[in-house]
XYZ file of C-alpha atoms in Angstrom:
301
model
C 164.026 57.072 66.112
C 164.613 54.258 68.604
C 165.757 56.768 71.238
C 162.694 58.935 70.600
C 160.345 55.940 70.979
C 162.115 54.912 74.175
C 161.756 58.457 75.501
C 158.045 58.417 74.701
C 157.608 55.123 76.564
C 159.415 56.630 79.572
C 157.042 59.593 79.593
C 153.993 57.377 79.083
C 155.056 55.346 82.111
C 154.913 58.447 84.319
C 151.761 59.996 85.732
C 150.486 63.246 84.205
C 151.380 65.127 87.391
C 154.917 63.707 87.358
C 155.375 64.840 83.747
C 154.258 68.365 84.677
C 156.611 68.335 87.648
C 159.443 67.103 85.435
C 158.983 69.898 82.870
C 158.754 72.543 85.580
C 161.879 71.179 87.275
C 163.806 71.279 83.995
C 162.838 74.913 83.349
C 163.749 75.696 86.949
C 167.248 74.273 86.434
C 167.745 76.493 83.377
C 166.935 79.701 85.260
C 168.754 78.732 88.459
C 171.889 77.601 86.617
C 172.081 80.914 84.764
C 171.325 82.881 87.937
C 174.508 81.602 89.623
C 176.608 83.232 86.915
C 174.752 86.552 86.832
C 174.775 86.813 90.621
C 178.490 85.988 90.711
C 179.219 88.819 88.247
C 177.060 91.147 90.330
C 178.891 90.133 93.519
C 182.280 90.737 91.889
C 181.188 94.117 90.573
C 179.746 95.161 93.932
C 182.823 93.914 95.786
C 185.086 96.043 93.613
C 183.517 99.235 94.977
C 182.248 98.175 98.401
C 182.489 95.550 101.130
C 182.438 92.028 99.696
C 179.622 89.653 100.630
C 182.195 87.070 101.668
C 183.332 89.257 104.578
C 179.878 90.327 105.661
C 179.111 93.174 103.250
C 175.770 93.814 101.592
C 176.781 96.297 98.895
C 175.513 93.813 96.308
C 171.982 94.855 97.267
C 172.631 98.095 95.360
C 173.980 96.310 92.290
C 171.441 95.907 89.403
C 173.355 92.953 87.953
C 172.967 91.015 91.195
C 169.250 91.756 91.190
C 169.033 90.468 87.595
C 170.563 87.215 88.782
C 168.254 87.182 91.777
C 165.266 87.672 89.480
C 166.360 84.690 87.377
C 166.696 82.638 90.551
C 163.239 83.699 91.746
C 161.716 82.664 88.405
C 163.524 79.340 88.692
C 162.377 78.853 92.275
C 158.770 79.638 91.300
C 158.968 76.906 88.654
C 160.574 74.660 91.254
C 157.829 75.545 93.727
C 155.195 74.572 91.176
C 157.049 71.337 90.388
C 156.774 70.230 94.023
C 152.998 70.579 93.791
C 152.869 67.977 91.014
C 155.758 65.582 91.662
C 157.460 64.085 94.728
C 160.441 65.922 96.212
C 162.490 62.765 95.720
C 162.054 63.261 91.941
C 162.186 67.073 91.651
C 165.230 67.866 93.801
C 167.790 65.609 92.034
C 166.944 67.236 88.694
C 168.822 70.237 90.083
C 171.865 68.388 88.723
C 171.058 69.978 85.376
C 171.644 73.437 86.848
C 175.227 72.301 87.547
C 175.775 71.675 83.847
C 174.399 75.086 82.940
C 176.379 76.953 85.593
C 179.584 75.006 84.859
C 179.420 75.730 81.124
C 178.497 79.397 81.604
C 181.193 79.824 84.260
C 183.724 78.484 81.756
C 182.520 80.817 78.992
C 181.576 83.985 80.890
C 183.568 83.916 84.139
C 186.644 82.259 82.603
C 186.602 79.617 85.333
C 188.339 76.681 83.689
C 186.248 73.544 83.060
C 188.538 70.498 82.882
C 187.835 67.284 81.007
C 186.756 65.693 84.281
C 184.238 68.495 84.702
C 182.768 67.687 81.297
C 182.578 64.017 82.280
C 180.873 65.060 85.499
C 178.245 66.989 83.531
C 177.551 63.899 81.416
C 177.138 61.860 84.590
C 174.630 64.449 85.805
C 172.466 63.782 82.747
C 172.759 60.002 83.093
C 172.049 60.076 86.828
C 169.108 62.460 86.493
C 167.564 60.332 83.735
C 167.860 57.242 85.921
C 166.258 59.096 88.810
C 163.310 60.190 86.666
C 162.716 56.610 85.543
C 162.851 55.080 89.012
C 161.326 57.779 91.228
C 158.753 56.169 93.546
C 155.063 57.166 93.258
C 153.935 60.120 95.327
C 151.794 59.623 98.381
C 148.287 61.036 97.946
C 147.720 64.102 100.156
C 144.184 65.329 100.876
C 144.910 68.530 102.842
C 147.710 70.698 104.204
C 146.718 69.493 107.678
C 147.789 66.001 106.610
C 151.230 67.343 105.638
C 151.405 69.102 109.009
C 150.676 65.802 110.750
C 153.553 64.201 108.838
C 155.862 67.100 109.722
C 155.039 66.887 113.437
C 155.641 63.165 113.815
C 158.527 62.298 116.196
C 160.886 61.054 113.468
C 160.727 64.245 111.405
C 160.777 66.501 114.486
C 163.994 64.750 115.532
C 165.465 65.307 112.079
C 164.434 68.985 112.075
C 165.913 69.474 115.554
C 169.238 67.949 114.521
C 169.318 70.088 111.358
C 168.586 73.331 113.228
C 171.139 72.508 115.932
C 173.816 71.726 113.333
C 173.053 74.921 111.376
C 173.173 76.970 114.588
C 176.571 75.516 115.532
C 177.939 76.216 112.054
C 176.691 79.814 112.080
C 177.834 80.645 115.611
C 181.111 78.750 115.849
C 182.431 77.766 112.417
C 181.376 80.615 110.107
C 183.448 83.317 111.894
C 186.560 81.114 112.052
C 186.470 78.968 108.929
C 183.924 80.507 106.538
C 186.577 82.177 104.373
C 188.753 79.075 104.021
C 186.442 76.042 104.173
C 183.681 75.918 101.551
C 181.741 73.256 103.467
C 180.857 75.765 106.195
C 178.744 78.116 104.051
C 177.399 75.265 101.907
C 176.612 73.243 105.022
C 174.335 75.983 106.362
C 172.594 76.372 102.969
C 172.040 72.641 102.557
C 170.839 71.918 106.081
C 168.347 74.765 106.090
C 167.422 74.023 102.478
C 166.245 70.496 103.278
C 163.644 71.990 105.625
C 162.627 74.650 103.099
C 161.946 71.984 100.460
C 159.548 70.144 102.762
C 157.744 73.411 103.519
C 157.659 74.397 99.840
C 156.190 70.983 99.092
C 153.461 71.637 101.691
C 152.710 75.088 100.235
C 152.607 73.669 96.717
C 150.081 71.063 97.795
C 148.039 73.739 99.608
C 147.874 75.936 96.488
C 147.140 72.999 94.211
C 144.208 71.930 96.415
C 143.014 75.537 96.780
C 142.899 76.030 93.004
C 140.984 72.768 92.669
C 138.253 74.090 94.970
C 139.418 72.974 98.423
C 140.556 76.175 100.136
C 143.647 75.482 102.243
C 144.357 79.125 103.093
C 141.952 78.917 106.023
C 144.280 76.496 107.805
C 146.885 78.086 110.130
C 149.292 75.312 109.100
C 149.529 76.827 105.617
C 150.780 80.112 107.028
C 153.195 78.329 109.375
C 154.733 76.569 106.393
C 154.980 79.955 104.631
C 156.895 81.441 107.582
C 159.295 78.485 107.565
C 159.870 78.915 103.820
C 160.626 82.640 104.144
C 163.009 82.141 107.082
C 164.828 79.284 105.356
C 165.161 81.045 101.995
C 166.537 84.240 103.561
C 169.142 82.171 105.420
C 170.010 80.150 102.323
C 170.438 83.239 100.135
C 172.651 84.969 102.677
C 175.127 82.104 102.970
C 174.958 81.125 99.312
C 175.979 84.689 98.406
C 178.913 84.399 100.807
C 179.951 81.097 99.220
C 179.696 82.442 95.660
C 181.647 85.573 96.568
C 184.419 83.600 98.257
C 184.845 80.433 96.195
C 184.870 79.288 92.562
C 181.363 78.893 91.090
C 182.298 75.568 89.465
C 183.089 74.250 92.948
C 180.185 75.830 94.837
C 177.474 74.517 92.489
C 178.261 70.767 92.579
C 178.996 70.654 96.303
C 175.837 72.594 97.112
C 173.826 70.310 94.833
C 175.319 67.170 96.366
C 174.695 68.139 99.981
C 171.324 69.778 99.349
C 170.016 66.796 97.361
C 171.262 64.231 99.868
C 169.658 66.007 102.810
C 166.425 66.606 100.892
C 166.215 62.911 100.036
C 166.763 62.048 103.691
C 164.115 64.552 104.833
C 161.659 63.282 102.204
C 162.205 59.660 103.197
C 161.618 60.477 106.874
C 158.628 62.735 106.332
C 156.784 60.865 103.574
C 158.000 57.385 104.589
C 159.297 56.379 101.178
C 160.266 52.706 101.255
C 160.780 49.715 99.013
C 162.884 48.671 96.046
C 162.422 51.989 94.225
C 164.035 53.880 97.102
C 166.984 51.489 97.300
C 167.645 51.816 93.573
C 167.133 55.568 93.711
C 169.599 56.016 96.595
C 172.186 53.803 94.892
C 171.982 55.950 91.758
C 172.172 59.305 93.524
C 175.007 58.293 95.867
C 177.076 57.007 92.953
C 176.359 60.115 90.911
C 177.046 62.551 93.739
C 180.339 60.928 94.750
C 181.571 61.271 91.186
C 180.329 64.835 90.733
C 181.885 66.031 93.977
C 185.294 64.721 92.875
C 185.205 65.437 89.172
C 184.131 69.092 89.313
C 186.819 70.212 91.741
């Protein structure tokens, strides 16, 4: 009873939009966590009769099981997309830790990928860390139009960040993927995470645009909305390509936590730069996520 009352006080302390974003993010984690397993089975099945994704093949595109996993991921991403319209990225993204628990448990049961005691401890830490993040996430900045988000995205600080991210991703794709992609998991995951941090900011902008449009302020007339859409499509296609390669090449229980750790860290950094999150809440938030991520990355190996 005491825990239930405490939980109710936590929820009451959050804004209505943050609660909606929280629920959407939780449902997103459920679908995305399960999608990793279904896609992995589809990749293995496709690789048995064609060229594996890990070596550049695309036979998985003809495999229904992979498409089932992709459908689950799309549903999860739609929920995630909606979550960004209601809650700050600095709150929504870290809740992806819950998808690690789901994928780790299902990988142990379905894929027979062994989950050690340290992996179980890591999953518990995910829950503790995510709960702490929800409680201490800073309030979201009020946005009046997609043009305002565009102004934030075109400020020198964020343009510098975006330039560094694109340059790093380009170097990884051109130089490191051909030589080290099959042996070093950080190469594929690095591309996914770098590009993903930009996609989250664009998804956030699109979510705000749709939210304002449905409330009566049409944002579809702004060219910035369509520019953000193009960025989202380009980033997601790149992410999916290299995430498939990572899943096909390496253990799912290793891919999930490392991808989560890098993706979340870079998204936090991008959010801080773009939305100028400052103050005590950010310091506490970063302390929590760094501690959690360092443990997860070691314990789930």
